[in-house]
Short mmCIF file of C-alpha atoms and ligand atoms in Angstrom, two decimals:
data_model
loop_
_atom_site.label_atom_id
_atom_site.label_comp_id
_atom_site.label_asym_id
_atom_site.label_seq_id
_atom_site.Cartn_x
_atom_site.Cartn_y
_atom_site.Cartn_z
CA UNK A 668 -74.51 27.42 -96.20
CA UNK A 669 -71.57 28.30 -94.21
CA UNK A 670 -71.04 26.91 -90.45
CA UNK A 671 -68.24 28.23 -88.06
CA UNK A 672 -67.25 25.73 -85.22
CA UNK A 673 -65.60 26.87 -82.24
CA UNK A 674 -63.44 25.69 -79.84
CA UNK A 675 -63.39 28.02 -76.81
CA UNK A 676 -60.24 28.59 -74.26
CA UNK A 677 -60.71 28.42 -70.71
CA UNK A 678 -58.79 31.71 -70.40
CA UNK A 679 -55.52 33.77 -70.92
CA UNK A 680 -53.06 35.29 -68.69
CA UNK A 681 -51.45 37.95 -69.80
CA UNK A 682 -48.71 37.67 -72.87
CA UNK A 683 -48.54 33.62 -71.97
CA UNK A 684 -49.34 30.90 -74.32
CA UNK A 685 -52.15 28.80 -73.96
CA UNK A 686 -51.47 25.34 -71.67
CA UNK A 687 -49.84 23.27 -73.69
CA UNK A 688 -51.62 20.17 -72.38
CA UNK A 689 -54.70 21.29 -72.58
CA UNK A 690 -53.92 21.87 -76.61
CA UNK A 691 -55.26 18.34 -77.94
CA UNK A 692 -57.44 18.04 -81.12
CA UNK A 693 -61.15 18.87 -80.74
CA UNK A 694 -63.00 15.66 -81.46
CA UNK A 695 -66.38 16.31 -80.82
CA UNK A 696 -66.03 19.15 -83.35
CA UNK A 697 -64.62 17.04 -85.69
CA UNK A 698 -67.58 14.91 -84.81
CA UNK A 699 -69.91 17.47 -85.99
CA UNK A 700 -68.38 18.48 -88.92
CA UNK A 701 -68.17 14.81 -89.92
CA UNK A 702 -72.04 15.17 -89.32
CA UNK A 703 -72.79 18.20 -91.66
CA UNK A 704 -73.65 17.96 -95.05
CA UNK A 705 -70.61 18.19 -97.44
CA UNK A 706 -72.11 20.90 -99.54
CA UNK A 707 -71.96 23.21 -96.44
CA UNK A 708 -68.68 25.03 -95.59
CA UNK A 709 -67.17 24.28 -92.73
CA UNK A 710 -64.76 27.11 -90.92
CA UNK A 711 -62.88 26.22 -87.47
CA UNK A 712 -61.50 28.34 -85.17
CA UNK A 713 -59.69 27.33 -82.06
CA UNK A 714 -59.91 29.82 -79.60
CA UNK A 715 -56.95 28.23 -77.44
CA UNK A 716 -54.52 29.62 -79.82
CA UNK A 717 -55.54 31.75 -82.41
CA UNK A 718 -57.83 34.71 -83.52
CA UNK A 719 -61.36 34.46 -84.11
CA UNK A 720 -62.48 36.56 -87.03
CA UNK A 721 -66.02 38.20 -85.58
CA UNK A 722 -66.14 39.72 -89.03
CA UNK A 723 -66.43 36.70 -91.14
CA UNK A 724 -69.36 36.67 -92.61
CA UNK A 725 -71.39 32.75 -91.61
CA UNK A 726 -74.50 31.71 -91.35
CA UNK A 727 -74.69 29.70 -87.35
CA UNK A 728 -71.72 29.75 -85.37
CA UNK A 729 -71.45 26.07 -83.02
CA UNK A 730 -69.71 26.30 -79.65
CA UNK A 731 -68.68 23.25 -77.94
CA UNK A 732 -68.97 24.20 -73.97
CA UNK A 733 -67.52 22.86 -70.63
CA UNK A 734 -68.29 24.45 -67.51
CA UNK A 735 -64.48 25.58 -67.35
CA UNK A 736 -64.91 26.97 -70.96
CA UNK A 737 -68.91 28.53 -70.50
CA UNK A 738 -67.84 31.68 -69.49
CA UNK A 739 -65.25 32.18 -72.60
CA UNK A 740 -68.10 30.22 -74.69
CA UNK A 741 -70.83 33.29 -73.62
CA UNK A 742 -68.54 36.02 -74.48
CA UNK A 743 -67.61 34.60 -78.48
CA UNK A 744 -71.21 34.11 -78.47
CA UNK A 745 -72.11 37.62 -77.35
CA UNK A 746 -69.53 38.73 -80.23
CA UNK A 747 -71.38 37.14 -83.54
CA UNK A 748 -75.01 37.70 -81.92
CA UNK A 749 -73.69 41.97 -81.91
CA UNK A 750 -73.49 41.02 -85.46
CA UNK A 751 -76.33 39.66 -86.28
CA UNK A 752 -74.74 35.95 -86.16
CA UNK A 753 -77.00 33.07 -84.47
CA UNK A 754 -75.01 31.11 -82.22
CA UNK A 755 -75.86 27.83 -81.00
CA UNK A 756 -73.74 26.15 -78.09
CA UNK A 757 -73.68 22.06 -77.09
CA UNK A 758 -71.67 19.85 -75.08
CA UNK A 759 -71.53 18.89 -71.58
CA UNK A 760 -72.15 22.34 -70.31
CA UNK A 761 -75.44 23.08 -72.17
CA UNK A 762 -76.95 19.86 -71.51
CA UNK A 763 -76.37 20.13 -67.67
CA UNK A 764 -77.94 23.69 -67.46
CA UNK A 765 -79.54 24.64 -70.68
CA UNK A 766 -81.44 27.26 -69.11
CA UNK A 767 -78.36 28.80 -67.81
CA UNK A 768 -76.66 28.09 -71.63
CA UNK A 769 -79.93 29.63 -73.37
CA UNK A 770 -79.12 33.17 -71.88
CA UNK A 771 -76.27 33.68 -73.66
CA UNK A 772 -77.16 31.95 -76.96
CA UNK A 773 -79.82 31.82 -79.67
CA UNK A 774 -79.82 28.39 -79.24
CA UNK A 775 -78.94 25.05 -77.61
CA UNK A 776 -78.38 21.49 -78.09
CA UNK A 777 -78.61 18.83 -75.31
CA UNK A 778 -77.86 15.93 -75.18
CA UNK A 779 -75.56 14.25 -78.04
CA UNK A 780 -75.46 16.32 -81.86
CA UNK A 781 -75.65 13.19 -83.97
CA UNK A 782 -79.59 13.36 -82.95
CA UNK A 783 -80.60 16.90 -83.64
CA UNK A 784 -77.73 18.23 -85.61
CA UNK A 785 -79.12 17.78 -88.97
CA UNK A 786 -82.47 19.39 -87.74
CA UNK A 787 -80.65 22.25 -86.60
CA UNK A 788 -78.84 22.92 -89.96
CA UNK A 789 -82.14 22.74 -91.93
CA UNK A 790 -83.96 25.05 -89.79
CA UNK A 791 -81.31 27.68 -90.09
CA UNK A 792 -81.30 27.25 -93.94
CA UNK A 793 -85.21 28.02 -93.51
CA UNK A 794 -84.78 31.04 -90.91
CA UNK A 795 -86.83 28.63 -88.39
CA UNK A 796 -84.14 28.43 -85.56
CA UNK A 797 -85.28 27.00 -82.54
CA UNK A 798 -84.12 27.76 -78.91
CA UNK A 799 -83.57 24.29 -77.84
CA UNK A 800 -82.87 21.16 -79.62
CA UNK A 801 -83.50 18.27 -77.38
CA UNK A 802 -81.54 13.93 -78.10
CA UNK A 803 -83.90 12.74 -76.07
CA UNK A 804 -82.87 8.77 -77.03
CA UNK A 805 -78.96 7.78 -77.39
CA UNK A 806 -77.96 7.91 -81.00
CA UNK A 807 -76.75 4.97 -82.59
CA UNK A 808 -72.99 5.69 -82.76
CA UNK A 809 -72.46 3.71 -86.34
CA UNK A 810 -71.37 5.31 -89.20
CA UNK A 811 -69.50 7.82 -87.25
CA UNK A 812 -67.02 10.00 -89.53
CA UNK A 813 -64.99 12.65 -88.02
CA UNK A 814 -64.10 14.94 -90.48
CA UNK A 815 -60.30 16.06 -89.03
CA UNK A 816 -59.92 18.36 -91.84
CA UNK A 817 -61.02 20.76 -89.72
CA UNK A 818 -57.55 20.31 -87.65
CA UNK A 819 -55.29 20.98 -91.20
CA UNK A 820 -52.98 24.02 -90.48
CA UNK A 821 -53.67 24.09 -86.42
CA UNK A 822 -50.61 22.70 -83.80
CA UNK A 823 -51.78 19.98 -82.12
CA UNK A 824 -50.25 17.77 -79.49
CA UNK A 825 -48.99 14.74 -81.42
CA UNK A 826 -51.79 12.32 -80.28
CA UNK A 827 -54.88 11.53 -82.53
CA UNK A 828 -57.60 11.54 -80.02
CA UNK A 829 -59.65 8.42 -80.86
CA UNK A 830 -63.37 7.52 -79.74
CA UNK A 831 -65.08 4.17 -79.43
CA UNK A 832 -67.57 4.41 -76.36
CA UNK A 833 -69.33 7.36 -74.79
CA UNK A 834 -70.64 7.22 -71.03
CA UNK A 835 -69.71 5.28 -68.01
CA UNK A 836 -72.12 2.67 -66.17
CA UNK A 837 -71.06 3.69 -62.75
CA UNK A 838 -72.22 7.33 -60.78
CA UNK A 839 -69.21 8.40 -58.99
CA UNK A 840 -70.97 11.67 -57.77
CA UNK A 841 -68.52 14.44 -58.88
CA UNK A 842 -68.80 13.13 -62.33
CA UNK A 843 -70.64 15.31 -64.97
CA UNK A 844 -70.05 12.70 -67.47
CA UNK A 845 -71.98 10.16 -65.91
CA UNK A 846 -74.84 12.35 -65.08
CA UNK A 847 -74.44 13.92 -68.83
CA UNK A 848 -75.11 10.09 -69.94
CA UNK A 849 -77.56 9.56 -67.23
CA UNK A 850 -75.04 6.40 -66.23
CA UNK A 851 -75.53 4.88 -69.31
CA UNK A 852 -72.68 3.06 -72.11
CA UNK A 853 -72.87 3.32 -75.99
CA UNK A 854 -69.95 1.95 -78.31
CA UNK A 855 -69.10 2.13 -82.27
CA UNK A 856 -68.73 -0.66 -84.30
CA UNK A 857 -65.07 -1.97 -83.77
CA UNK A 858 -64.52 -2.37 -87.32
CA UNK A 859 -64.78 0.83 -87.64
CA UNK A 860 -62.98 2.10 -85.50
CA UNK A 861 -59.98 0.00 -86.86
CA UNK A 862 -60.31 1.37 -90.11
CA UNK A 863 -60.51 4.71 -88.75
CA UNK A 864 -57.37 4.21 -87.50
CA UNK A 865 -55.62 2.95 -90.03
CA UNK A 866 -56.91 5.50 -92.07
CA UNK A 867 -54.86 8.10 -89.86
CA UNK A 868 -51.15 9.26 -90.40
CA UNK A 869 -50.16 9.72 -86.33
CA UNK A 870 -49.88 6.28 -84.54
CA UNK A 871 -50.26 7.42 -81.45
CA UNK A 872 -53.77 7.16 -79.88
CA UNK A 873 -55.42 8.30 -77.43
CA UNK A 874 -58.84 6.82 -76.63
CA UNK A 875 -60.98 9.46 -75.08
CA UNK A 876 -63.76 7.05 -74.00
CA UNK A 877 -64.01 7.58 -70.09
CA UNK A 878 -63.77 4.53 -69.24
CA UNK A 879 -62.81 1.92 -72.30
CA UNK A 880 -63.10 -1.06 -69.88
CA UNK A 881 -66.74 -0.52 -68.61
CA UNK A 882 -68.03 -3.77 -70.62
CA UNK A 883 -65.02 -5.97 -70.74
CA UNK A 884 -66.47 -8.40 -73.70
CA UNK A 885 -66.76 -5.58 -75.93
CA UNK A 886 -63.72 -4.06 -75.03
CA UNK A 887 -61.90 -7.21 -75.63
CA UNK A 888 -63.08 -7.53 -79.00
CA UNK A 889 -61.94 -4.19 -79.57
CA UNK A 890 -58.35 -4.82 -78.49
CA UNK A 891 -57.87 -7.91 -80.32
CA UNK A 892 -58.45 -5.41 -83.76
CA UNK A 893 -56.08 -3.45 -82.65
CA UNK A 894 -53.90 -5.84 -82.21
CA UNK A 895 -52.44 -6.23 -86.27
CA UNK A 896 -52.57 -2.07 -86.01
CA UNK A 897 -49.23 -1.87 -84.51
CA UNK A 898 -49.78 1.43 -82.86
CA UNK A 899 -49.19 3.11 -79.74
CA UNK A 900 -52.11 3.55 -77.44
CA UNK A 901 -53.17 5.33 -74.29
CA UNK A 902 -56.64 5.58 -72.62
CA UNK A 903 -58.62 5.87 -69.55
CA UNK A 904 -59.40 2.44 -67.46
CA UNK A 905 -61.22 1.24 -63.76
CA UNK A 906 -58.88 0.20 -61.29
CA UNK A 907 -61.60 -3.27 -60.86
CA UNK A 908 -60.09 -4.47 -64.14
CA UNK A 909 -56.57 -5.03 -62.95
CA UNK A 910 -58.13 -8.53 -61.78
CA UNK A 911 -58.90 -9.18 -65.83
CA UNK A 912 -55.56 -10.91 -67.05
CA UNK A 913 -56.73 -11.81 -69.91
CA UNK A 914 -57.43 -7.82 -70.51
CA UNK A 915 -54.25 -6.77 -69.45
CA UNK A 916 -52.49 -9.11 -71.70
CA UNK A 917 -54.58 -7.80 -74.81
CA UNK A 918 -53.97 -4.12 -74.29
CA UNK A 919 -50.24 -4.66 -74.56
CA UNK A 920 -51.07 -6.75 -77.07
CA UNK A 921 -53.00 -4.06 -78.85
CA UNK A 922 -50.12 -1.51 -78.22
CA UNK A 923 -51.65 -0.16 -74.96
CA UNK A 924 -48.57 2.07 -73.37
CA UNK A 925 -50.65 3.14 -70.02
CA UNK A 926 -53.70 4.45 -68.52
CA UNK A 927 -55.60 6.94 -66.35
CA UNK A 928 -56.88 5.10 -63.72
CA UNK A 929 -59.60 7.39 -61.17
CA UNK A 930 -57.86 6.30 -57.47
CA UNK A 931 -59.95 9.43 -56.63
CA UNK A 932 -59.00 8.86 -53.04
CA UNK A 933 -57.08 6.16 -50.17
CA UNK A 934 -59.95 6.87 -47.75
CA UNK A 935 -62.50 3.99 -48.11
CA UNK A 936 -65.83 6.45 -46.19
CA UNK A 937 -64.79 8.70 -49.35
CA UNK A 938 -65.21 5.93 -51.90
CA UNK A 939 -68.60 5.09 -50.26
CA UNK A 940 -69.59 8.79 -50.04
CA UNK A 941 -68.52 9.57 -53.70
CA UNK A 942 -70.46 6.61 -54.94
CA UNK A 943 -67.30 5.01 -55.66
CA UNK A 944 -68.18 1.90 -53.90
CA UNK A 945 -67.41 -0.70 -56.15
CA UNK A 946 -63.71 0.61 -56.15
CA UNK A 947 -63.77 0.84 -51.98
CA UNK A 948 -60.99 -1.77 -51.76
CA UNK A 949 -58.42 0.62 -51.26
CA UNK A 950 -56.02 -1.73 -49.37
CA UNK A 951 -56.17 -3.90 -52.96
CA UNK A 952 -55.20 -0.76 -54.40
CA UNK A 953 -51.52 -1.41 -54.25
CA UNK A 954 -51.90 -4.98 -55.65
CA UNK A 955 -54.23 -3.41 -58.46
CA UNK A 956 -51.84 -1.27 -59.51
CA UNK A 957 -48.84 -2.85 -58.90
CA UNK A 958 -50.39 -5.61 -61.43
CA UNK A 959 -51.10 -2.89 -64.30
CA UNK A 960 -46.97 -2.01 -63.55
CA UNK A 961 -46.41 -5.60 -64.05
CA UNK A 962 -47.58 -5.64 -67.53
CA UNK A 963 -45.08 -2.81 -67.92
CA UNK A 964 -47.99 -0.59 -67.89
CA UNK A 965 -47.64 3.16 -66.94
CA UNK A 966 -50.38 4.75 -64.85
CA UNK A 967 -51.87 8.12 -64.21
CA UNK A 968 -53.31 8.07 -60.59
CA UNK A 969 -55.44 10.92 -60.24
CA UNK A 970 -56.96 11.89 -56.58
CA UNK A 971 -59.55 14.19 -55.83
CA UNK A 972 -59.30 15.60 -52.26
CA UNK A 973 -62.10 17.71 -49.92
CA UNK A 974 -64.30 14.62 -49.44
CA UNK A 975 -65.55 14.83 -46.20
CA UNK A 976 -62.96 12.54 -44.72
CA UNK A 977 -60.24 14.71 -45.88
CA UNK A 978 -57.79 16.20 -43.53
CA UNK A 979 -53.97 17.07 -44.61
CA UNK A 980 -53.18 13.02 -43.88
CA UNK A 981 -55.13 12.20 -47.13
CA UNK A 982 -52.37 14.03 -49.21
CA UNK A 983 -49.58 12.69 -47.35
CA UNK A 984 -50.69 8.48 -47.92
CA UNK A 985 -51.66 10.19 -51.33
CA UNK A 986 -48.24 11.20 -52.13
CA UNK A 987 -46.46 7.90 -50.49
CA UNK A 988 -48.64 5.93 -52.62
CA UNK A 989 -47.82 7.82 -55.89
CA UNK A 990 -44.45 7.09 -55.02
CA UNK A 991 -44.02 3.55 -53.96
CA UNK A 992 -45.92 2.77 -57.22
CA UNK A 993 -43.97 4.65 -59.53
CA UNK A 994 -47.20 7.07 -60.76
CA UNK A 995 -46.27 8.58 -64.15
CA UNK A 996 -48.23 11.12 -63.81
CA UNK A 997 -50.57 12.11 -60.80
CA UNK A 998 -53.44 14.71 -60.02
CA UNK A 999 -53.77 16.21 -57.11
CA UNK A 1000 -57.07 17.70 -57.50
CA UNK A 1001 -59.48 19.19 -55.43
CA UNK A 1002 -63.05 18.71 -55.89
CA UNK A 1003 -64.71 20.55 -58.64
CA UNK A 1004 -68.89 20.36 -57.60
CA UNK A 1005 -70.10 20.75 -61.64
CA UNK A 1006 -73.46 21.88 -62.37
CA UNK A 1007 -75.76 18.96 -62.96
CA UNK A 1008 -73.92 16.33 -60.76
CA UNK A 1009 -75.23 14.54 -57.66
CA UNK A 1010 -72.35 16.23 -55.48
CA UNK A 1011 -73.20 19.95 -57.05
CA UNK A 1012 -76.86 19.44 -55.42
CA UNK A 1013 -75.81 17.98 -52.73
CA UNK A 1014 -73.53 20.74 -51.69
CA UNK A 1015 -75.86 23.63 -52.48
CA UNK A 1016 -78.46 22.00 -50.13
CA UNK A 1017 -76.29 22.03 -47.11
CA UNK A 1018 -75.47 25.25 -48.02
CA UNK A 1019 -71.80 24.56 -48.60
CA UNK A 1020 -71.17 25.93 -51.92
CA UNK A 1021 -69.76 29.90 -51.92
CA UNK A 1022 -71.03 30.70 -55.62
CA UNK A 1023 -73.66 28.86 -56.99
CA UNK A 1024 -72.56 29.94 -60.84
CA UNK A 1025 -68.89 29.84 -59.63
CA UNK A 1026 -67.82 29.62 -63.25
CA UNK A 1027 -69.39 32.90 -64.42
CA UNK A 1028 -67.63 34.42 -61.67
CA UNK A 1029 -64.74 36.82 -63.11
CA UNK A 1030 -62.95 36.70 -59.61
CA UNK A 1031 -62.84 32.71 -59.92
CA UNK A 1032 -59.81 31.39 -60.75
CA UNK A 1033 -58.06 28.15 -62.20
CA UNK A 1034 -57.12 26.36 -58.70
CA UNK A 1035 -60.05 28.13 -56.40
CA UNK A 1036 -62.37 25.78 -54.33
CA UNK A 1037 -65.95 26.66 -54.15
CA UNK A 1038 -67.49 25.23 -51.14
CA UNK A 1039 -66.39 24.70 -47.83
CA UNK A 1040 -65.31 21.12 -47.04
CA UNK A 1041 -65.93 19.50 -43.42
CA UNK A 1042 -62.19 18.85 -42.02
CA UNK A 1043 -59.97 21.96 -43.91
CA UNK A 1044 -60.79 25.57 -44.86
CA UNK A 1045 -61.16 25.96 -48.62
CA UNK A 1046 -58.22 28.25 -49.21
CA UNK A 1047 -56.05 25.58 -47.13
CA UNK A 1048 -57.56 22.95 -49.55
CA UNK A 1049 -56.54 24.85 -52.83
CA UNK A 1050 -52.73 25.43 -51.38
CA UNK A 1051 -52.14 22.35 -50.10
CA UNK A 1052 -53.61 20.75 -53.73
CA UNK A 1053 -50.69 22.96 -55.03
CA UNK A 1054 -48.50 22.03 -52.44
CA UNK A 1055 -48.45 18.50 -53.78
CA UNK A 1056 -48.52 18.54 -56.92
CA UNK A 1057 -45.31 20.79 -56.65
CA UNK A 1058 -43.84 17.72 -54.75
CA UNK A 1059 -44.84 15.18 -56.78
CA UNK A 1060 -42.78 17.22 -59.39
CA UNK A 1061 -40.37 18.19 -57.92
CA UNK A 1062 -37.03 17.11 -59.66
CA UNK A 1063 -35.75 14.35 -56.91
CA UNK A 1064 -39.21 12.77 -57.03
CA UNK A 1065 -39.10 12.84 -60.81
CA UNK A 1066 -36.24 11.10 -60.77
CA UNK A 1067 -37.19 8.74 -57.93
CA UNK A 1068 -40.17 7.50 -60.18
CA UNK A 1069 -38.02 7.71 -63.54
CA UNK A 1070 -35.92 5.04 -62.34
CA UNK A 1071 -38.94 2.67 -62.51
CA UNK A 1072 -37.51 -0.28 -64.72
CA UNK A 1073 -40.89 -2.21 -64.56
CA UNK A 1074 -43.20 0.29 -66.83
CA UNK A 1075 -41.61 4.11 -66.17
CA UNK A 1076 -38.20 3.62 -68.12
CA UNK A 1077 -38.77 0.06 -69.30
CA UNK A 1078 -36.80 0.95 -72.52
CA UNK A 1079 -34.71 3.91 -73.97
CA UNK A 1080 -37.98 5.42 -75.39
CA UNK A 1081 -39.99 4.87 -72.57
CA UNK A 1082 -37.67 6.79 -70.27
CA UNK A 1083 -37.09 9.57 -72.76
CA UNK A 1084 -41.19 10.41 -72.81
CA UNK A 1085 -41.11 9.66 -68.94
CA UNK A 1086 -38.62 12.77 -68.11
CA UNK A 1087 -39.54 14.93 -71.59
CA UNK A 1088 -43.65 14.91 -70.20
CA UNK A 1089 -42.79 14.97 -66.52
CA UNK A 1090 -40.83 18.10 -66.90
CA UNK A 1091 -43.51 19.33 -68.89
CA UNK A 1092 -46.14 18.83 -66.27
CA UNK A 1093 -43.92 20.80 -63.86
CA UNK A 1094 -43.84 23.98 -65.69
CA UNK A 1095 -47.88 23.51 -66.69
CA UNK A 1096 -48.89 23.17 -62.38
CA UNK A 1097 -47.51 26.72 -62.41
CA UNK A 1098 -49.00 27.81 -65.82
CA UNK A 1099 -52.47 26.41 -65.29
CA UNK A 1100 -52.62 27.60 -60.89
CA UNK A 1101 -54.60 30.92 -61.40
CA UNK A 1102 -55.79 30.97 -64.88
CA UNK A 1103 -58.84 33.37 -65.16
CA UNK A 1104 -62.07 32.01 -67.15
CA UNK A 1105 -62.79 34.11 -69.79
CA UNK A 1106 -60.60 37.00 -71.66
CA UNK A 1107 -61.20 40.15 -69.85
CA UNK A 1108 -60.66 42.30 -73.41
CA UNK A 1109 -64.61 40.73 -74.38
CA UNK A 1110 -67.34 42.01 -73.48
CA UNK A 1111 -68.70 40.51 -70.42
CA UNK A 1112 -71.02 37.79 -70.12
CA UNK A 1113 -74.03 39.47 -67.86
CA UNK A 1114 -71.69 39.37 -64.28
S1 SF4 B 1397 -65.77 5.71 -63.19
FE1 SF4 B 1397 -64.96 7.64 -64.05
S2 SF4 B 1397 -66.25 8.10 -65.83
FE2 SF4 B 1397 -67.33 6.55 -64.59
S3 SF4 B 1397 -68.70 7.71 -63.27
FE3 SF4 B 1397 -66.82 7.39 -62.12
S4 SF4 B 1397 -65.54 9.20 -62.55
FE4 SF4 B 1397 -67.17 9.16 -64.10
#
C-alpha cells in the first residue's frame, strides 16, 4: 500500500518564497507516519516549498489541516479526488468543523490519528473507506515514534520540533486548541521522550506542547531528564509559573533558552472576558516576567488585541511593556475568532462576525480582521496591528532590546541569535501582511 502525506501552505504571493518562519518540520505528520505500518510506503510532500506530483500514482492521500491552511488543504484534495485518489484530511481544522471538512474530502478524521489511524489504513486496503473516523477517548500517548524520515531531503529550520504533552487545562476563549482537547492534558512517558532526543542529530529543541508547564509535577520530572541531555531548548509556558522557582531553576538546568509566554493582553476586563482569569494579575505581570529575565530567560510576549476593552491605548502600554522588559520577540496580533472556539460562537451570535467561513473566502487575506470589535473599526484594528509590529522592529527598538545583558545578549551567542532572528522577523511582518489562502492557479474550492 502506498500513502502520500501532505503538508499544505497557507498560500503564495507571487514569485516569493514561502515564510521562512512558518517553514518548521511537520510533526504531526511525522506522527502518523510513525503510526503506519512499515510495510506501507510512505511519500511526503510539503506543499510550503515544493511541487506536489498529482500524477503519482497512491493509494489515500492524508492532509493535515488548520483553518489558515483549509482552503489550500480543499484545493490538493480536489486535485487527487479528479484522479480518482481518496483523500482523507485531519487535524485541528477537521475536528472543529468536520462537516465543513467532509465537503471537500472523501474522508475525515477527528479527533487525534493514533485512535483511528490504523482503522483507516485497513479499510482502504479493503475498498471500505468511511466518511468519518471518529477518537472519541484520548489515546494513550506511549509508544509514540515519529518516523522523521519523512523530513530527509526537505530544508527545515534548524530546530527539531519535540512533543511531550498535547492540550491545555485552561479555556482561554480564542483558543482552538483548548476546545480541540475539550480543555483536557495528556503527556508521553518522559523516558521516552529523553531517548527520543538523544536519538536525534540537531540539539536544538523546540517543545511544541502548548503549554509544557500545565501540571508542574510532571513537568518537573521531565526537566530533570533533560537535564544530563545537554541541549538547547525552547517551548511555550503560563505566565502563573514564574512564581515556581524551583521550575525556573530546572529549565535552565535542562538547557531551557526561553519561552512563549500568552500576555494576550494588559487590560485585566480582557483577561476576564477571554477566560483568561487565572492570569488577570496584570500589574504582577512585570514582576512575572521580569523573574523569567532573571533566570536569564528570553521571552516571547505575544498580545492579542480587539477584545472589547481595546482602544488604540492597549497597543501603546503594549508596546512600553515589550520594551521595558526587553521582549525578544513580540506579537502583535489581532484576534483570529476560529471555527469551533467559544469566542467564534460568541461573535456570530451578536452578529459581529463579517464572513462566517472567512477562511474559504478568496478575498481574505493574511492580516484581515473578520468581525467588528466594540471600541475600533476592523480595518483600523488590522493597520494599527501592523503599525506595531513595524515598531517593535524597527531597527532603534531592536537595538534598544538587544542591549539586554540579563537574558537578550547574555553572552556572545546569545546576542548573535538575538539580532540574526530579530532582523529576520522584520522582513517576515512584511512577507506574511497580505498573504492570500490558497494558490489561485488550483482549481477552486466551491467559493
Ligand atoms: S493557556 Fe494557551 S494553550 Fe491554554 S487555553 Fe489559553 S491560549 Fe490555549
Amino acid at each position: 500500500m502506498k500513502i502520500t502525506l501532505i503538508m499544505p501552505s497557507v498560500g503564495r504571493k507571487p514569485n516569493r518564497s514561502y515564510v521562512k518562519t512558518w517553514q518548521m518540520e511537520p510533526l504531526a505528520l511525522a506522527v502518523l507516519a510513525g503510526l503506519t505500518p512499515e510495510e506501507a510506503e510512505i511519500v511526503f510532500y510539503d506543499d510550503r516549498f515544493e511541487e506536489i506530483d498529482f500524477n503519482e500514482g497512491t493509494d489515500l492521500v492524508a492532509i493535515n489541516v488548520e483553518t489558515y491552511t483549509a482552503r489550500r488543504a480543499y484545493q490538493i484534495a480536489a486535485q487527487f479526488r479528479e484522479r480518482g485518489v481518496p483523500v482523507i484530511l485531519g487535524g485541528y481544522h477537521p475536528t472543529l468543523v468536520p462537516e465543513e471538512a467532509i465537503l471537500y474530502a472523501d474522508a475525515v478524521m477527528v479527533g487525534e490519528a493514533e485512535g483511528v489511524w490504523r482503522d483507516v489504513l485497513a479499510d482502504v486496503k479493503s475498498g471500505t473507506l468511511k466518511r468519518v473516523y471518529r477518537s472519541t477517548d484520548r489515546p494513550s500517548l506511549a509508544g509514540i515514534k515519529p518516523n522523521r524520515k519523512i523530513y530527509e531531503g526537505k530544508r527545515y529550520m534548524p530546530l527539531a520540533l519535540m512533543e511531550w504533552g498535547r492540550g491545555c487545562k485552561f479555556s482561554c476563549d480564542f483558543c482552538s486548541i483548548t476546545s480541540f482537547y475539550k480543555a483536557t492534558y495528556n503527556y508521553r512517558p518522559v523516558n521516552e521522550v529523553a531517548a527520543e532526543i538523544e536519538s536525534l542529530k540537531k540539539r536544538v529543541v523546540f517543545f511544541v506542547d502548548d503549554n509544557i508547564g500545565a501540571f508542574p509535577a510532571a513537568t518537573k520530572q521531565l526537566f530533570r531528564e533533560l537535564v544530563p541531555l545537554k541541549i538547547r531548548w525552547v517551548g511555550q509556558i503560563s505566565i502563573n509559573l514564574s512564581e515556581d522557582r524551583e521550575m525556573l531553576e530546572l529549565m535552565v538546568k535542562s538547557g531551557c533558552q526561553g519561552v512563549l509566554i500568552g500576555l494576550e493582553s494588559l487590560h485585566e476586563s480582557n483577561l476576564t472576558q477571554m477566560n483568561k482569569y487565572w492570569s488577570n494579575r496584570t500589574r504582577d505581570y512585570e514582576r512575572a516576567v521580569a523573574r523569567f529575565r532573571d533566570y536569564g530567560l528570553v521571552i516571547y510576549g505575544t498580545f492579542v488585541f480587539g477584545y472589547d476593552h481595546d482602544g488604540k491605548d492597549s497597543f501603546e502600554l503594549a508596546l512600553d511593556f515589550a520594551l521595558r522588559q526587553k521582549l525578544f520577540f513580540a506579537a502583535f496580533n489581532h484576534l483570529v475568532p476560529f471555527p469551533g472556539t467559544p469566542l467564534y460562537r460568541s461573535l456570530l451570535e451578536q452578529g459581529r462576525l463579517m464572513d462566517e467561513k472567512w477562511w474559504l473566502n478568496p478575498e481574505y487575506r493574511f492580516g484581515d480582521v473578520v468581525f467588528h470589535p466594540r471600541r475600533m473599526a476592523a480595518q483600523e484594528l488590522a493597520e494599527t496591528c501592523l503599525a506595531y509590529r513595524r515598531k517593535f522592529y524597527s531597527y532603534s527598538y531592536i537595538l534598544n532590546r538587544g542591549l539586554d545583558f540579563r537574558a537578550n545578549s547574555k553572552d556572545l551567542f546569545h546576542a548573535a541569535t538575538f539580532f540574526a532572528q530579530n532582523l529576520l522577523a522584520k522582513k517576515e511582518v512584511e512577507h506574511r501582511q497580505g498573504l492570500p489562502l490558497g494558490n489561485g492557479n488550483l482549481a477552486d474550492c466551491g467559493r
